[in-house]
PDB file of C-alpha atoms and ligand atoms in Angstrom:
ATOM      1  CA  MET A   1      28.456   6.844  -0.524  1.00 48.00           C
ATOM      2  CA  SER A   2      27.092   6.913   3.021  1.00 66.00           C
ATOM      3  CA  ASP A   3      26.282   3.517   4.518  1.00 87.00           C
ATOM      4  CA  THR A   4      23.238   4.894   6.266  1.00 94.00           C
ATOM      5  CA  ILE A   5      20.102   3.116   5.107  1.00 96.00           C
ATOM      6  CA  ASN A   6      17.399   5.628   4.218  1.00 97.00           C
ATOM      7  CA  VAL A   7      13.930   4.315   5.008  1.00 96.00           C
ATOM      8  CA  ALA A   8      10.680   5.791   3.647  1.00 97.00           C
ATOM      9  CA  LEU A   9       7.866   5.127   6.127  1.00 95.00           C
ATOM     10  CA  PRO A  10       4.204   5.584   5.163  1.00 95.00           C
ATOM     11  CA  LYS A  11       2.617   8.327   7.311  1.00 93.00           C
ATOM     12  CA  GLY A  12      -0.268   7.153   9.460  1.00 90.00           C
ATOM     13  CA  ARG A  13      -1.304   4.189  11.567  1.00 87.00           C
ATOM     14  CA  LEU A  14       0.275   1.551   9.316  1.00 88.00           C
ATOM     15  CA  GLY A  15       3.572   3.491   9.248  1.00 90.00           C
ATOM     16  CA  GLU A  16       3.639   3.688  13.037  1.00 91.00           C
ATOM     17  CA  ARG A  17       3.121  -0.086  13.280  1.00 89.00           C
ATOM     18  CA  VAL A  18       5.900  -0.584  10.753  1.00 88.00           C
ATOM     19  CA  TYR A  19       8.204   1.719  12.689  1.00 91.00           C
ATOM     20  CA  ARG A  20       7.523  -0.307  15.894  1.00 91.00           C
ATOM     21  CA  ILE A  21       8.740  -3.401  14.038  1.00 87.00           C
ATOM     22  CA  PHE A  22      11.963  -1.591  13.124  1.00 88.00           C
ATOM     23  CA  GLU A  23      12.301  -0.343  16.707  1.00 91.00           C
ATOM     24  CA  GLU A  24      11.780  -3.848  18.118  1.00 88.00           C
ATOM     25  CA  SER A  25      14.434  -5.020  15.671  1.00 83.00           C
ATOM     26  CA  GLY A  26      16.995  -2.699  17.305  1.00 86.00           C
ATOM     27  CA  LEU A  27      16.690  -0.011  14.624  1.00 89.00           C
ATOM     28  CA  GLY A  28      14.875   2.668  16.601  1.00 90.00           C
ATOM     29  CA  CYS A  29      15.472   6.394  16.426  1.00 90.00           C
ATOM     30  CA  PRO A  30      14.396   8.927  19.090  1.00 89.00           C
ATOM     31  CA  GLY A  31      11.541  11.220  18.112  1.00 90.00           C
ATOM     32  CA  VAL A  32      10.210   9.314  15.088  1.00 90.00           C
ATOM     33  CA  THR A  33       6.719   8.899  16.561  1.00 89.00           C
ATOM     34  CA  ASP A  34       6.709  12.035  18.732  1.00 88.00           C
ATOM     35  CA  PRO A  35       3.300  13.623  18.022  1.00 87.00           C
ATOM     36  CA  SER A  36       4.527  17.080  19.085  1.00 90.00           C
ATOM     37  CA  THR A  37       6.975  17.461  16.214  1.00 88.00           C
ATOM     38  CA  ARG A  38       6.414  18.265  12.530  1.00 89.00           C
ATOM     39  CA  ARG A  39       9.890  17.030  11.593  1.00 90.00           C
ATOM     40  CA  LEU A  40       9.904  14.598   8.673  1.00 91.00           C
ATOM     41  CA  ILE A  41      13.476  13.237   8.851  1.00 94.00           C
ATOM     42  CA  PHE A  42      15.031  11.342  11.780  1.00 95.00           C
ATOM     43  CA  GLU A  43      18.526   9.885  11.759  1.00 94.00           C
ATOM     44  CA  ASN A  44      20.154   7.407  14.136  1.00 92.00           C
ATOM     45  CA  PRO A  45      23.818   7.343  13.022  1.00 92.00           C
ATOM     46  CA  GLY A  46      24.619   4.644  15.618  1.00 90.00           C
ATOM     47  CA  ALA A  47      22.120   2.227  14.088  1.00 89.00           C
ATOM     48  CA  GLY A  48      22.948   3.407  10.548  1.00 91.00           C
ATOM     49  CA  VAL A  49      19.353   4.295   9.693  1.00 94.00           C
ATOM     50  CA  CYS A  50      17.521   7.431   8.682  1.00 95.00           C
ATOM     51  CA  TYR A  51      13.715   7.565   8.529  1.00 96.00           C
ATOM     52  CA  PHE A  52      11.459   9.825   6.419  1.00 94.00           C
ATOM     53  CA  TRP A  53       7.698  10.121   6.794  1.00 95.00           C
ATOM     54  CA  VAL A  54       6.069  10.227   3.362  1.00 96.00           C
ATOM     55  CA  LYS A  55       2.534   9.979   1.998  1.00 95.00           C
ATOM     56  CA  PRO A  56       1.784   6.221   1.720  1.00 94.00           C
ATOM     57  CA  SER A  57       1.127   6.368  -2.023  1.00 93.00           C
ATOM     58  CA  ASP A  58       4.482   8.166  -2.546  1.00 96.00           C
ATOM     59  CA  VAL A  59       6.733   5.601  -0.793  1.00 97.00           C
ATOM     60  CA  ALA A  60       7.337   3.617  -3.988  1.00 97.00           C
ATOM     61  CA  ILE A  61       8.367   6.797  -5.865  1.00 97.00           C
ATOM     62  CA  TYR A  62      11.001   7.688  -3.242  1.00 98.00           C
ATOM     63  CA  VAL A  63      12.346   4.133  -3.350  1.00 98.00           C
ATOM     64  CA  GLU A  64      12.227   3.750  -7.137  1.00 98.00           C
ATOM     65  CA  ARG A  65      14.205   6.976  -7.614  1.00 98.00           C
ATOM     66  CA  GLY A  66      16.702   6.189  -4.851  1.00 97.00           C
ATOM     67  CA  ALA A  67      15.750   9.037  -2.480  1.00 97.00           C
ATOM     68  CA  ALA A  68      15.115   6.164  -0.051  1.00 98.00           C
ATOM     69  CA  ASP A  69      16.938   2.819  -0.077  1.00 98.00           C
ATOM     70  CA  ILE A  70      14.022   0.914   1.335  1.00 97.00           C
ATOM     71  CA  GLY A  71      10.412   1.613   2.193  1.00 97.00           C
ATOM     72  CA  VAL A  72       7.112   0.074   3.096  1.00 96.00           C
ATOM     73  CA  ALA A  73       4.300   0.148   0.559  1.00 96.00           C
ATOM     74  CA  GLY A  74       0.959  -1.607   0.258  1.00 95.00           C
ATOM     75  CA  LYS A  75       0.708  -4.313  -2.379  1.00 97.00           C
ATOM     76  CA  ASP A  76      -2.173  -2.236  -3.851  1.00 96.00           C
ATOM     77  CA  ILE A  77       0.239   0.594  -4.689  1.00 96.00           C
ATOM     78  CA  LEU A  78       2.795  -1.852  -6.125  1.00 97.00           C
ATOM     79  CA  LEU A  79       0.158  -3.467  -8.364  1.00 98.00           C
ATOM     80  CA  GLU A  80      -1.277  -0.129  -9.451  1.00 97.00           C
ATOM     81  CA  TYR A  81       1.964   1.684 -10.308  1.00 96.00           C
ATOM     82  CA  SER A  82       4.362  -1.232 -11.008  1.00 97.00           C
ATOM     83  CA  PRO A  83       7.388   0.720  -9.720  1.00 98.00           C
ATOM     84  CA  GLU A  84      10.867  -0.556 -10.632  1.00 98.00           C
ATOM     85  CA  VAL A  85      11.747  -1.768  -7.122  1.00 98.00           C
ATOM     86  CA  TYR A  86      12.504  -5.098  -5.484  1.00 98.00           C
ATOM     87  CA  GLU A  87       9.893  -6.520  -3.129  1.00 97.00           C
ATOM     88  CA  LEU A  88      11.940  -7.948  -0.231  1.00 96.00           C
ATOM     89  CA  MET A  89       9.430  -9.122   2.321  1.00 94.00           C
ATOM     90  CA  ASP A  90       5.745  -9.442   3.107  1.00 94.00           C
ATOM     91  CA  LEU A  91       5.400  -7.715   6.493  1.00 92.00           C
ATOM     92  CA  ARG A  92       1.993  -9.381   6.960  1.00 92.00           C
ATOM     93  CA  ILE A  93       0.409  -6.274   8.411  1.00 92.00           C
ATOM     94  CA  GLY A  94      -2.016  -3.804   6.866  1.00 93.00           C
ATOM     95  CA  LYS A  95      -3.946  -6.780   5.533  1.00 96.00           C
ATOM     96  CA  CYS A  96      -6.986  -6.108   3.373  1.00 97.00           C
ATOM     97  CA  ARG A  97      -8.481  -7.193   0.024  1.00 98.00           C
ATOM     98  CA  MET A  98      -8.907  -5.557  -3.372  1.00 98.00           C
ATOM     99  CA  CYS A  99     -12.507  -6.263  -4.306  1.00 98.00           C
ATOM    100  CA  VAL A 100     -15.230  -5.638  -6.813  1.00 98.00           C
ATOM    101  CA  ALA A 101     -18.333  -4.462  -4.961  1.00 98.00           C
ATOM    102  CA  ALA A 102     -21.789  -3.254  -5.926  1.00 98.00           C
ATOM    103  CA  LYS A 103     -25.187  -2.378  -4.490  1.00 98.00           C
ATOM    104  CA  LYS A 104     -26.826  -5.370  -2.773  1.00 97.00           C
ATOM    105  CA  GLY A 105     -28.727  -7.445  -5.314  1.00 94.00           C
ATOM    106  CA  TYR A 106     -26.911  -5.922  -8.319  1.00 95.00           C
ATOM    107  CA  HIS A 107     -27.180  -8.099 -11.449  1.00 91.00           C
ATOM    108  CA  ASP A 108     -24.505  -7.686 -14.076  1.00 87.00           C
ATOM    109  CA  SER A 109     -25.420  -7.603 -17.747  1.00 86.00           C
ATOM    110  CA  THR A 110     -22.542  -8.529 -20.053  1.00 85.00           C
ATOM    111  CA  ALA A 111     -24.538  -7.001 -22.913  1.00 85.00           C
ATOM    112  CA  ARG A 112     -23.224  -3.550 -22.066  1.00 89.00           C
ATOM    113  CA  THR A 113     -20.021  -1.833 -20.978  1.00 95.00           C
ATOM    114  CA  LEU A 114     -19.535  -2.034 -17.221  1.00 97.00           C
ATOM    115  CA  ARG A 115     -18.977   1.316 -15.467  1.00 98.00           C
ATOM    116  CA  VAL A 116     -16.260   0.847 -12.817  1.00 98.00           C
ATOM    117  CA  ALA A 117     -15.426   3.555 -10.265  1.00 98.00           C
ATOM    118  CA  THR A 118     -12.026   3.207  -8.612  1.00 98.00           C
ATOM    119  CA  LYS A 119      -8.852   4.771  -7.217  1.00 97.00           C
ATOM    120  CA  PHE A 120      -7.002   1.893  -8.898  1.00 98.00           C
ATOM    121  CA  PRO A 121      -7.559   2.125 -12.680  1.00 98.00           C
ATOM    122  CA  ALA A 122      -4.626  -0.144 -13.608  1.00 98.00           C
ATOM    123  CA  ILE A 123      -5.713  -2.934 -11.234  1.00 98.00           C
ATOM    124  CA  ALA A 124      -9.322  -2.666 -12.455  1.00 98.00           C
ATOM    125  CA  THR A 125      -8.266  -2.609 -16.122  1.00 98.00           C
ATOM    126  CA  ASP A 126      -5.978  -5.655 -15.701  1.00 98.00           C
ATOM    127  CA  TYR A 127      -8.668  -7.572 -13.863  1.00 98.00           C
ATOM    128  CA  TYR A 128     -11.415  -6.957 -16.425  1.00 97.00           C
ATOM    129  CA  ARG A 129      -8.993  -7.528 -19.306  1.00 97.00           C
ATOM    130  CA  SER A 130      -8.335 -10.987 -17.847  1.00 97.00           C
ATOM    131  CA  LEU A 131     -12.096 -11.579 -18.133  1.00 95.00           C
ATOM    132  CA  SER A 132     -12.226 -10.013 -21.645  1.00 94.00           C
ATOM    133  CA  ARG A 133     -14.851  -7.635 -20.288  1.00 94.00           C
ATOM    134  CA  SER A 134     -15.171  -4.148 -21.734  1.00 94.00           C
ATOM    135  CA  ILE A 135     -15.340  -1.447 -19.072  1.00 97.00           C
ATOM    136  CA  ASP A 136     -15.539   2.293 -18.650  1.00 98.00           C
ATOM    137  CA  ILE A 137     -13.219   3.420 -15.835  1.00 98.00           C
ATOM    138  CA  ILE A 138     -14.362   6.311 -13.660  1.00 98.00           C
ATOM    139  CA  LYS A 139     -11.287   7.445 -11.732  1.00 98.00           C
ATOM    140  CA  LEU A 140     -12.130   8.866  -8.307  1.00 98.00           C
ATOM    141  CA  ASN A 141      -9.881   9.862  -5.424  1.00 96.00           C
ATOM    142  CA  GLY A 142     -11.919   8.803  -2.399  1.00 94.00           C
ATOM    143  CA  SER A 143     -15.372   7.900  -1.043  1.00 96.00           C
ATOM    144  CA  ILE A 144     -15.600   5.421  -3.913  1.00 97.00           C
ATOM    145  CA  GLU A 145     -18.607   3.734  -2.295  1.00 97.00           C
ATOM    146  CA  LEU A 146     -20.782   6.708  -3.259  1.00 98.00           C
ATOM    147  CA  ALA A 147     -20.455   5.982  -6.983  1.00 98.00           C
ATOM    148  CA  PRO A 148     -22.860   3.005  -7.304  1.00 98.00           C
ATOM    149  CA  ILE A 149     -25.266   4.540  -4.782  1.00 97.00           C
ATOM    150  CA  LEU A 150     -25.598   7.712  -6.859  1.00 97.00           C
ATOM    151  CA  GLY A 151     -25.684   5.830 -10.177  1.00 97.00           C
ATOM    152  CA  LEU A 152     -22.272   7.110 -11.257  1.00 98.00           C
ATOM    153  CA  SER A 153     -21.032   3.535 -11.723  1.00 98.00           C
ATOM    154  CA  ASP A 154     -22.296  -0.052 -11.753  1.00 98.00           C
ATOM    155  CA  VAL A 155     -19.529  -1.429  -9.549  1.00 98.00           C
ATOM    156  CA  ILE A 156     -16.448  -0.264  -7.650  1.00 98.00           C
ATOM    157  CA  VAL A 157     -12.962  -1.732  -7.403  1.00 98.00           C
ATOM    158  CA  ASP A 158     -11.669  -0.777  -3.986  1.00 98.00           C
ATOM    159  CA  ILE A 159      -9.973  -1.859  -0.799  1.00 97.00           C
ATOM    160  CA  VAL A 160     -12.046  -3.707   1.791  1.00 97.00           C
ATOM    161  CA  GLU A 161     -10.537  -4.024   5.235  1.00 96.00           C
ATOM    162  CA  THR A 162     -13.203  -4.563   7.892  1.00 96.00           C
ATOM    163  CA  GLY A 163     -16.092  -4.383   5.405  1.00 97.00           C
ATOM    164  CA  SER A 164     -17.908  -1.729   7.479  1.00 97.00           C
ATOM    165  CA  THR A 165     -17.883   0.943   4.766  1.00 97.00           C
ATOM    166  CA  LEU A 166     -19.612  -1.469   2.373  1.00 98.00           C
ATOM    167  CA  ARG A 167     -22.072  -2.697   5.014  1.00 97.00           C
ATOM    168  CA  GLU A 168     -23.037   0.762   6.184  1.00 97.00           C
ATOM    169  CA  ASN A 169     -23.750   1.811   2.607  1.00 97.00           C
ATOM    170  CA  ASP A 170     -25.738  -1.286   1.548  1.00 97.00           C
ATOM    171  CA  LEU A 171     -23.054  -2.547  -0.770  1.00 98.00           C
ATOM    172  CA  GLU A 172     -21.565  -6.041  -0.982  1.00 98.00           C
ATOM    173  CA  VAL A 173     -18.453  -7.741  -2.299  1.00 98.00           C
ATOM    174  CA  ILE A 174     -18.955  -9.475  -5.646  1.00 97.00           C
ATOM    175  CA  THR A 175     -15.402 -10.794  -6.096  1.00 97.00           C
ATOM    176  CA  THR A 176     -12.042 -10.572  -4.359  1.00 98.00           C
ATOM    177  CA  ILE A 177      -9.399  -9.663  -6.944  1.00 98.00           C
ATOM    178  CA  THR A 178      -6.397 -10.125  -4.656  1.00 98.00           C
ATOM    179  CA  ASP A 179      -5.197 -10.051  -1.046  1.00 98.00           C
ATOM    180  CA  ILE A 180      -3.182  -6.998   0.000  1.00 97.00           C
ATOM    181  CA  SER A 181      -0.583  -6.448   2.745  1.00 96.00           C
ATOM    182  CA  ALA A 182       2.363  -4.161   3.476  1.00 95.00           C
ATOM    183  CA  ARG A 183       5.600  -5.047   1.662  1.00 96.00           C
ATOM    184  CA  LEU A 184       9.196  -4.078   2.343  1.00 96.00           C
ATOM    185  CA  ILE A 185      10.585  -2.710  -0.929  1.00 98.00           C
ATOM    186  CA  ALA A 186      14.109  -1.723  -1.963  1.00 98.00           C
ATOM    187  CA  ASN A 187      15.760   0.486  -4.553  1.00 98.00           C
ATOM    188  CA  LYS A 188      17.438  -1.748  -7.141  1.00 98.00           C
ATOM    189  CA  ALA A 189      20.836   0.034  -7.094  1.00 98.00           C
ATOM    190  CA  SER A 190      20.845   0.210  -3.279  1.00 97.00           C
ATOM    191  CA  THR A 191      20.562  -3.568  -3.058  1.00 97.00           C
ATOM    192  CA  LYS A 192      23.976  -3.674  -4.804  1.00 97.00           C
ATOM    193  CA  PHE A 193      25.746  -0.654  -3.333  1.00 96.00           C
ATOM    194  CA  LYS A 194      24.338  -0.965   0.183  1.00 96.00           C
ATOM    195  CA  ALA A 195      23.937  -4.740   0.106  1.00 95.00           C
ATOM    196  CA  ASP A 196      25.404  -5.308   3.585  1.00 93.00           C
ATOM    197  CA  GLY A 197      23.337  -2.642   5.297  1.00 91.00           C
ATOM    198  CA  ILE A 198      20.126  -3.771   3.639  1.00 94.00           C
ATOM    199  CA  SER A 199      20.759  -7.462   4.407  1.00 93.00           C
ATOM    200  CA  ARG A 200      21.499  -6.560   8.023  1.00 87.00           C
ATOM    201  CA  LEU A 201      18.245  -4.670   8.246  1.00 88.00           C
ATOM    202  CA  VAL A 202      16.200  -7.448   6.617  1.00 90.00           C
ATOM    203  CA  LEU A 203      17.793 -10.041   8.927  1.00 87.00           C
ATOM    204  CA  ALA A 204      17.060  -7.885  11.980  1.00 82.00           C
ATOM    205  CA  LEU A 205      13.413  -7.646  10.892  1.00 82.00           C
ATOM    206  CA  LYS A 206      13.223 -11.393  10.289  1.00 83.00           C
ATOM    207  CA  ASP A 207      14.849 -12.196  13.648  1.00 77.00           C
ATOM    208  CA  ARG A 208      12.598  -9.832  15.541  1.00 68.00           C
ATOM    209  CA  LYS A 209      11.010 -11.505  18.527  1.00 48.00           C
ATOM    210  CA  GLY A 210       7.451 -12.564  17.747  1.00 52.00           C
ATOM    211  CA  SER A 211       8.583 -12.585  14.177  1.00 49.00           C
ATOM    212  CA  ILE A 212       6.552 -11.531  11.163  1.00 51.00           C
TER     213      ILE A 212
HETATM  214  C1  PRP B 301     -10.520   2.877   2.258  1.00 93.81           C
HETATM  215  C2  PRP B 301     -11.253   2.194   1.121  1.00 93.81           C
HETATM  216  C3  PRP B 301     -12.632   2.005   1.686  1.00 93.81           C
HETATM  217  C4  PRP B 301     -12.359   1.780   3.153  1.00 93.81           C
HETATM  218  C5  PRP B 301     -12.449   0.305   3.461  1.00 93.81           C
HETATM  219  O1  PRP B 301     -10.827   4.202   2.233  1.00 93.81           O
HETATM  220  O2  PRP B 301     -11.230   3.003  -0.045  1.00 93.81           O
HETATM  221  O3  PRP B 301     -13.417   3.154   1.506  1.00 93.81           O
HETATM  222  O4  PRP B 301     -11.023   2.236   3.435  1.00 93.81           O
HETATM  223  O5  PRP B 301     -12.265   0.023   4.828  1.00 93.81           O
HETATM  224  P1  PRP B 301     -13.296  -0.863   5.666  1.00 93.81           P
HETATM  225  O6  PRP B 301     -13.560  -2.129   4.875  1.00 93.81           O
HETATM  226  O7  PRP B 301     -12.570  -1.148   6.947  1.00 93.81           O
HETATM  227  O8  PRP B 301     -14.550  -0.061   5.870  1.00 93.81           O
HETATM  228  P2  PRP B 301     -10.016   5.307   3.026  1.00 93.81           P
HETATM  229  O9  PRP B 301     -10.279   5.181   4.481  1.00 93.81           O
HETATM  230  O10 PRP B 301      -8.584   5.222   2.629  1.00 93.81           O
HETATM  231  O11 PRP B 301     -10.663   6.668   2.552  1.00 93.81           O
HETATM  232  P3  PRP B 301     -11.049   7.256   1.120  1.00 93.81           P
HETATM  233  O12 PRP B 301     -12.513   7.069   0.993  1.00 93.81           O
HETATM  234  O13 PRP B 301     -10.653   8.672   1.211  1.00 93.81           O
HETATM  235  O14 PRP B 301     -10.296   6.525   0.058  1.00 93.81           O
END
């Protein structure tokens, strides 16, 4: 088996920040952030790393199935899909919160089933189960904030980063369910068969100047 460590990076701003951390840790690879290329795979044989750009919500799938040895995924994705991977490190970037939010002044009535719109049905279900509250999940794929405004749901369970989307739509946080940040994850078999390479990489990240 090749000793190259295959790394799944989440496409987008967070992924580029993550890649900078790898680069500053001596694990760079020419071309990875070149905006003029549509290439998805970049290998640096000297450093023993190969990067792939993947959709953020797919990183855990690549890592779970071993197509990538390690990757970076948001804690939201890990909580929602519970992939069979090891969580190696909190990178302490991409920080946000998973919250319940509703229209300003919303008053809950426990007498009836709560309608919850979300991209995260498992997180919402677990949270309300812990409160023994019966809910009706409305699974949406984006612009979740519209749901309570249009009367599609009573509340939403969604990510809040700066809070501007809520503010600009007259919504407010009712409860924070959990804090979220980017996590370094690893394929379980790779941590055995590529133990040295993965430890080297984790150490390099930890030793990075201005450490995480
Ligand atoms: C996410 C999330 C909120 C927004 C929160 O949406 O679902 O809508 O960001 O960020 P803020 O607190 O900084 O305003 P995303 O941008 O991923 O788009 P989406 O509506 O397509 O899910």
